[in-house]
Short mmCIF file of C-alpha atoms in Angstrom, two decimals:
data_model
loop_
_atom_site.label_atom_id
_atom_site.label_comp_id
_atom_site.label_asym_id
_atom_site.label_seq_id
_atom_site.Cartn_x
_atom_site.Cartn_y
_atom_site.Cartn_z
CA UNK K 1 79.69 30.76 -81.72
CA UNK K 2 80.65 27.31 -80.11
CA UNK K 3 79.76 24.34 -81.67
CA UNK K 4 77.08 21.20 -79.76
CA UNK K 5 80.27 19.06 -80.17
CA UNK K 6 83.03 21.01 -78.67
CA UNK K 7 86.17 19.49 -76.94
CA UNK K 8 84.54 15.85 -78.15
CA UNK K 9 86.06 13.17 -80.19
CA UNK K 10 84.01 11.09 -82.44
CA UNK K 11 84.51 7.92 -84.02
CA UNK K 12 81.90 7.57 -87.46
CA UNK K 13 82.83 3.92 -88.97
CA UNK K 14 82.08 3.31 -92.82
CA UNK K 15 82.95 6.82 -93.62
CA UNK K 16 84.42 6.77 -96.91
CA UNK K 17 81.36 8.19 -98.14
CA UNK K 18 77.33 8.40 -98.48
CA UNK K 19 75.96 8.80 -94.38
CA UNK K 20 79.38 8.25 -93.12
CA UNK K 21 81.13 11.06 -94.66
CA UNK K 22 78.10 13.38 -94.44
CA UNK K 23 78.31 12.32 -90.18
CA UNK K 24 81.99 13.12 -90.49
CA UNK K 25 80.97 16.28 -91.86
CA UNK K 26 78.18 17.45 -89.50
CA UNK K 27 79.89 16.66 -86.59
CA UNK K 28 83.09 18.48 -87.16
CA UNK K 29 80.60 21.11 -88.18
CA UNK K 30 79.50 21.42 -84.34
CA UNK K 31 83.19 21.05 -83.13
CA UNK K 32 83.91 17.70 -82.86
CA UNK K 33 87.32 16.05 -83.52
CA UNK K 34 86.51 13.29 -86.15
CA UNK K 35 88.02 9.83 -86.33
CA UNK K 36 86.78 8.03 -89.75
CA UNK K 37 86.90 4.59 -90.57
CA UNK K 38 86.55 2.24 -93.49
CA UNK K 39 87.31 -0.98 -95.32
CA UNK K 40 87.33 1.43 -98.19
CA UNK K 41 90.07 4.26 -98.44
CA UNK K 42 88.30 7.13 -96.31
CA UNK K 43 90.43 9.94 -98.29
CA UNK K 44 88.05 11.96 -99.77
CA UNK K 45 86.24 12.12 -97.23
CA UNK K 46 89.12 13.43 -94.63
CA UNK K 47 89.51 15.83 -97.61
CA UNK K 48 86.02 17.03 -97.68
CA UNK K 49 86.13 17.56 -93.87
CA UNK K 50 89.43 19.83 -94.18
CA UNK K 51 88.16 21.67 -96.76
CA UNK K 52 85.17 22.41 -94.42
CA UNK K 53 87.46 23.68 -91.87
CA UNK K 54 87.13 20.61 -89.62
CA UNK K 55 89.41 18.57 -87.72
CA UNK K 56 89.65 14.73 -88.69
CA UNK K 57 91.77 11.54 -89.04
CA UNK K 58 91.55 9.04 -91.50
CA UNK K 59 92.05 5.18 -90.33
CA UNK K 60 91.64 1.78 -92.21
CA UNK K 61 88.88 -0.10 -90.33
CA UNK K 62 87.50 -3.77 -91.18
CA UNK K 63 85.28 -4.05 -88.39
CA UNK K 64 84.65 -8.04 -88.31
CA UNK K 65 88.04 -7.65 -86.69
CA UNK K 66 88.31 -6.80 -83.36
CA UNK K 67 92.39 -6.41 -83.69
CA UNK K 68 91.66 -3.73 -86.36
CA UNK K 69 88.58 -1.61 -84.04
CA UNK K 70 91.26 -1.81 -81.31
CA UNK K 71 93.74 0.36 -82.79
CA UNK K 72 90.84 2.75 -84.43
CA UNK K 73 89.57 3.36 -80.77
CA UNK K 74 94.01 3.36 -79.66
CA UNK K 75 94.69 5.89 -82.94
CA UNK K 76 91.52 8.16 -81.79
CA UNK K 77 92.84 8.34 -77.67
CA UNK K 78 96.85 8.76 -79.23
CA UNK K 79 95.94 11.68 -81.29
CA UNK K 80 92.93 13.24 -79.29
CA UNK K 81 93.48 11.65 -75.90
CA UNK K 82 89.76 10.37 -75.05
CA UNK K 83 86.75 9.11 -77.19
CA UNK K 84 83.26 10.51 -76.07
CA UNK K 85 81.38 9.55 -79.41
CA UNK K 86 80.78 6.59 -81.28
CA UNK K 87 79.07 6.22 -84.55
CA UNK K 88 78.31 2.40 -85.76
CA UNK K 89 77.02 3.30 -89.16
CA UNK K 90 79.57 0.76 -91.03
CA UNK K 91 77.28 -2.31 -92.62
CA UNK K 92 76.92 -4.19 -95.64
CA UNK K 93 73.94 -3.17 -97.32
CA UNK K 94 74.64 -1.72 -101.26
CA UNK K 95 75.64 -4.52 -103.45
CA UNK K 96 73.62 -7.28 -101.68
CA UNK K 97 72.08 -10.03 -103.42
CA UNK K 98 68.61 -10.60 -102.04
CA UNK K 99 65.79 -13.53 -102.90
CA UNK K 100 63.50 -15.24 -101.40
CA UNK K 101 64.96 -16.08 -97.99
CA UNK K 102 65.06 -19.61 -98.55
CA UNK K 103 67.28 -19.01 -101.50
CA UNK K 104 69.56 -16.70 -99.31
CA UNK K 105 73.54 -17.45 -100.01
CA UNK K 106 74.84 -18.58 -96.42
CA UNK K 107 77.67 -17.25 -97.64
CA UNK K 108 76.22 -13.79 -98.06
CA UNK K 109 73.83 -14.04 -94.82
CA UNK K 110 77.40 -14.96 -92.30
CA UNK K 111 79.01 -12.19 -94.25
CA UNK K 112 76.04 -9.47 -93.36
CA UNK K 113 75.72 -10.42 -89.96
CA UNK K 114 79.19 -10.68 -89.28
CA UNK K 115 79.49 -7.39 -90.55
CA UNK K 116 76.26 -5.20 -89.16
CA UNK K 117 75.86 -7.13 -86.33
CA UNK K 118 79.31 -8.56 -84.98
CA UNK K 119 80.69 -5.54 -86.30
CA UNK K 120 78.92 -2.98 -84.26
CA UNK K 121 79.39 -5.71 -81.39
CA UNK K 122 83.29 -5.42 -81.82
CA UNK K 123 83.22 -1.17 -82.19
CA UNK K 124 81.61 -0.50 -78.74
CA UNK K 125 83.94 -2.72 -77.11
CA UNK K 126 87.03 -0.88 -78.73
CA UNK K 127 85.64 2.26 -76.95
CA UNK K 128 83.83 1.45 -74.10
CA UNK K 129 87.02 1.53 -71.68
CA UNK K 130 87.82 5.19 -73.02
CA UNK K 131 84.89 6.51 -72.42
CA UNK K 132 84.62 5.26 -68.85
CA UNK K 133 87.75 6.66 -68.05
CA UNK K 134 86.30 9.64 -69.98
CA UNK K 135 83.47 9.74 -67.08
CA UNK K 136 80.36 9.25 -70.00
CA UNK K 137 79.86 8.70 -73.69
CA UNK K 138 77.58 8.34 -76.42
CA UNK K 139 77.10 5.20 -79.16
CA UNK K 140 74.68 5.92 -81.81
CA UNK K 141 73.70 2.46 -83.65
CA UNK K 142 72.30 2.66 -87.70
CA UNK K 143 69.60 0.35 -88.17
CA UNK K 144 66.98 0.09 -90.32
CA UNK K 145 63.59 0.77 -91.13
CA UNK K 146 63.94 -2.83 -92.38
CA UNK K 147 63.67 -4.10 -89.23
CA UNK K 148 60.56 -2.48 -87.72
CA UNK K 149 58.63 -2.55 -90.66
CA UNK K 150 59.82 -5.81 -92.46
CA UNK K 151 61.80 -6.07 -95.71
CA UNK K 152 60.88 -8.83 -97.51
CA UNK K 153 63.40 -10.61 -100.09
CA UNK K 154 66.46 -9.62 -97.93
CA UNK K 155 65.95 -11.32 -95.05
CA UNK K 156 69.40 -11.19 -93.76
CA UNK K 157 69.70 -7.04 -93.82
CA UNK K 158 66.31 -6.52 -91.96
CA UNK K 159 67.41 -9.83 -89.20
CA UNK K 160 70.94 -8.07 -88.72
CA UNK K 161 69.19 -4.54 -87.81
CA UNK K 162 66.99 -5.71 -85.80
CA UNK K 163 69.81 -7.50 -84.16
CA UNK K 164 70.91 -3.70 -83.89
CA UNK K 165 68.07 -2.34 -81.77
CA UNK K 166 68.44 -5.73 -79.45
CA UNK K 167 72.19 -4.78 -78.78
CA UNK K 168 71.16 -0.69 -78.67
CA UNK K 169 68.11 -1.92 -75.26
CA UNK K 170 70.77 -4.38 -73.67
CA UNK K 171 73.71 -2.29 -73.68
CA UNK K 172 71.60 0.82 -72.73
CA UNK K 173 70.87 -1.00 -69.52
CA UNK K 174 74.58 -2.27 -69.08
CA UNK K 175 76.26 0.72 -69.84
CA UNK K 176 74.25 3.21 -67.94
CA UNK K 177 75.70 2.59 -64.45
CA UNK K 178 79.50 4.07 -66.43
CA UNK K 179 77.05 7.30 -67.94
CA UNK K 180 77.52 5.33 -71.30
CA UNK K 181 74.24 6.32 -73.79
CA UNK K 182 73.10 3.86 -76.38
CA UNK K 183 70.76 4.84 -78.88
CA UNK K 184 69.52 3.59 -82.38
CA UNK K 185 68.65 5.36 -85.71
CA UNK K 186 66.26 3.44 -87.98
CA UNK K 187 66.23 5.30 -91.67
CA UNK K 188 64.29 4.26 -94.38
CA UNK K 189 66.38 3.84 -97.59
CA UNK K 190 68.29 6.98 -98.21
CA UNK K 191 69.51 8.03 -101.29
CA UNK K 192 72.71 7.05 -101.53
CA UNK K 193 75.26 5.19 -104.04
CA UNK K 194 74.57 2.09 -101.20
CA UNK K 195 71.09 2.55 -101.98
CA UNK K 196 71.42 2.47 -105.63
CA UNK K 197 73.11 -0.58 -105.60
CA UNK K 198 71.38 -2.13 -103.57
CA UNK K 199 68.21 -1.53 -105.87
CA UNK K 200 70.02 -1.36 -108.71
CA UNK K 201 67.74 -1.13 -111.91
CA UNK K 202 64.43 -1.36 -109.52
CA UNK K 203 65.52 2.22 -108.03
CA UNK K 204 62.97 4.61 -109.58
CA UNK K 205 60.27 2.47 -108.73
CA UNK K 206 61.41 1.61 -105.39
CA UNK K 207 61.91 5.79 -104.19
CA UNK K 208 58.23 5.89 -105.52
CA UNK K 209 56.67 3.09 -103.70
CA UNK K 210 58.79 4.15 -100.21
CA UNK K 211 57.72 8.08 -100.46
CA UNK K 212 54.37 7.39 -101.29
CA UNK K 213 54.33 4.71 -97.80
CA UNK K 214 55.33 8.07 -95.83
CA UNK K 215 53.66 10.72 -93.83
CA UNK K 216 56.31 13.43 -95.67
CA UNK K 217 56.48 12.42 -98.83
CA UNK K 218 59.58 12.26 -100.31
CA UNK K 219 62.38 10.14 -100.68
CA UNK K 220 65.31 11.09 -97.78
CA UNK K 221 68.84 12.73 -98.18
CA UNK K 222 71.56 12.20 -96.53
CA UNK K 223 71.44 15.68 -94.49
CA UNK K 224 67.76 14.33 -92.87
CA UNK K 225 69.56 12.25 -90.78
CA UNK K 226 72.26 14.54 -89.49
CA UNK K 227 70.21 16.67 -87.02
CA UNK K 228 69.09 13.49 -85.37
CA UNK K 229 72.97 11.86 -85.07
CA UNK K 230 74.02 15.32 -83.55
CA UNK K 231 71.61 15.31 -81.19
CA UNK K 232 72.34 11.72 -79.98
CA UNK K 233 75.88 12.50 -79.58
CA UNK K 234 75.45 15.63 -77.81
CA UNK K 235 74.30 16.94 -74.54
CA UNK K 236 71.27 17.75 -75.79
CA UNK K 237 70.13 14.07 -75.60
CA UNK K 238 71.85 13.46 -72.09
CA UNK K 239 68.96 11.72 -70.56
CA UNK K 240 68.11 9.74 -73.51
CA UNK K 241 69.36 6.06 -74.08
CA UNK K 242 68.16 2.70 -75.36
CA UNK K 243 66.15 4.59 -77.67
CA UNK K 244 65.32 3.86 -81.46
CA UNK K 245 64.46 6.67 -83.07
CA UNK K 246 62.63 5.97 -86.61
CA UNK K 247 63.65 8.57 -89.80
CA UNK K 248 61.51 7.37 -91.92
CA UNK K 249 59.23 10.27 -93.15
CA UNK K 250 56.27 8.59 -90.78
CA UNK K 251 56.32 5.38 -92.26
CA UNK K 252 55.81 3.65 -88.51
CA UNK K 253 55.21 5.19 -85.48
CA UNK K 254 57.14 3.66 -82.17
#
């Protein structure tokens, strides 16, 4: 049985683990040869792929520099010779300090949108000439429900994915004339080690307040999202771009 993915190469940044390494994981799953990328070391998580019988390479990625996406995009076309994927899941999210926006760090609020916005910004242009010499690709953005439905108290996450969806319409219109797809994925807060730092001791109450703001009503895994990221990034979605498509349980409807 052939995989959705087969004879593709896919880029997933901020794959050292949560959504990143469970991407990495699904899409070598369907065939896909998988590039992974993070500030953080992305070992275990070219482990878990091998183990899984997948083919992957591991690269160090800080993706507020655009010298550093270059040679991702220059490692994944030297080792796999095209890119027809890419995955802009890297942000800064677990681990923020949030407040009243007025009380917002500058510090911190450069640092997130430098990261999640600038970031995803810097990725697509790493890739964009491979994939028109590759004839068409596919970038799949990770935003937020934060920025359809409003996140109050961390005004710099929900600004920098909405931020995300802006990019995902403009660059859906640019791209399209080179067969490029850009899509968006808004989650709500998936249960991840990002998620429980990022509401640290507030967690419990937080997963009960979200699922009971749902449709389906309970809190999401990190396999929800999967079906939706393969089917951006394959053919099956080949008429689909500028699109933001909410996985949020039916917390908003678009």
């Amino acid at each position: 049985m052939t995989g959705q993915l087969d004879g593709k190469v896919a880029i997933v940044t901020g794959a050292a683990r949560g959504l990143g390494r469970e991407y990495a994981l699904r899409l070598a799953a369907e065939g896909a040869r998988v590039i992974v990328g993070d500030i953080r070391d992305c070992g275990q998580t070219v482990a878990a792929v091998e183990a899984a019988g997948g083919t992957v390479t591991g690269v160090t990625l800080d993706v507020t520099d655009m010298a550093s996406c270059a040679a991702m995009a220059d490692a994944a076309v030297e080792k796999y010779g095209r890119i027809d994927v890419l995955i802009n899941n890297a942000a800064l999210y677990g681990g923020l300090k949030g407040g009243r926006f007025e009380g917002l760090d500058p510090g911190d609020w450069n640092r997130v949108l430098a990261v999640n916005v600038t970031g995803v910004w810097n990725c697509c242009k790493a890739v964009v000439g491979a994939m028109r010499e590759a004839g068409s690709g596919s970038i799949v953005n990770i935003s937020s429900l934060a920025a359809v439905y409003g996140l109050p108290f961390s005004l710099h996450y929900a600004t920098s994915k909405a931020a995300v969806i802006g990019m995902t319409r403009s660059l859906a219109r640019e791209l399209g004339r080179d067969w490029i797809r850009v899509n968006a994925v808004a989650p709500t807060a998936v249960m991840t080690e990002g998620t429980e730092e990022f509401f640290g001791d507030k967690l419990d109450r937080a997963k009960e307040i979200i699922a009971k703001g749902q449709t389906l009503q309970r809190n999401l895994e990190t396999g929800d999202l999967a079906g939706t990221i393969i089917y951006l990034a394959s053919d099956a979605s080949k008429f689909v771009t500028g699109q933001t498509i909410m996985v949020d349980g039916g917390t908003v409807y678009l």
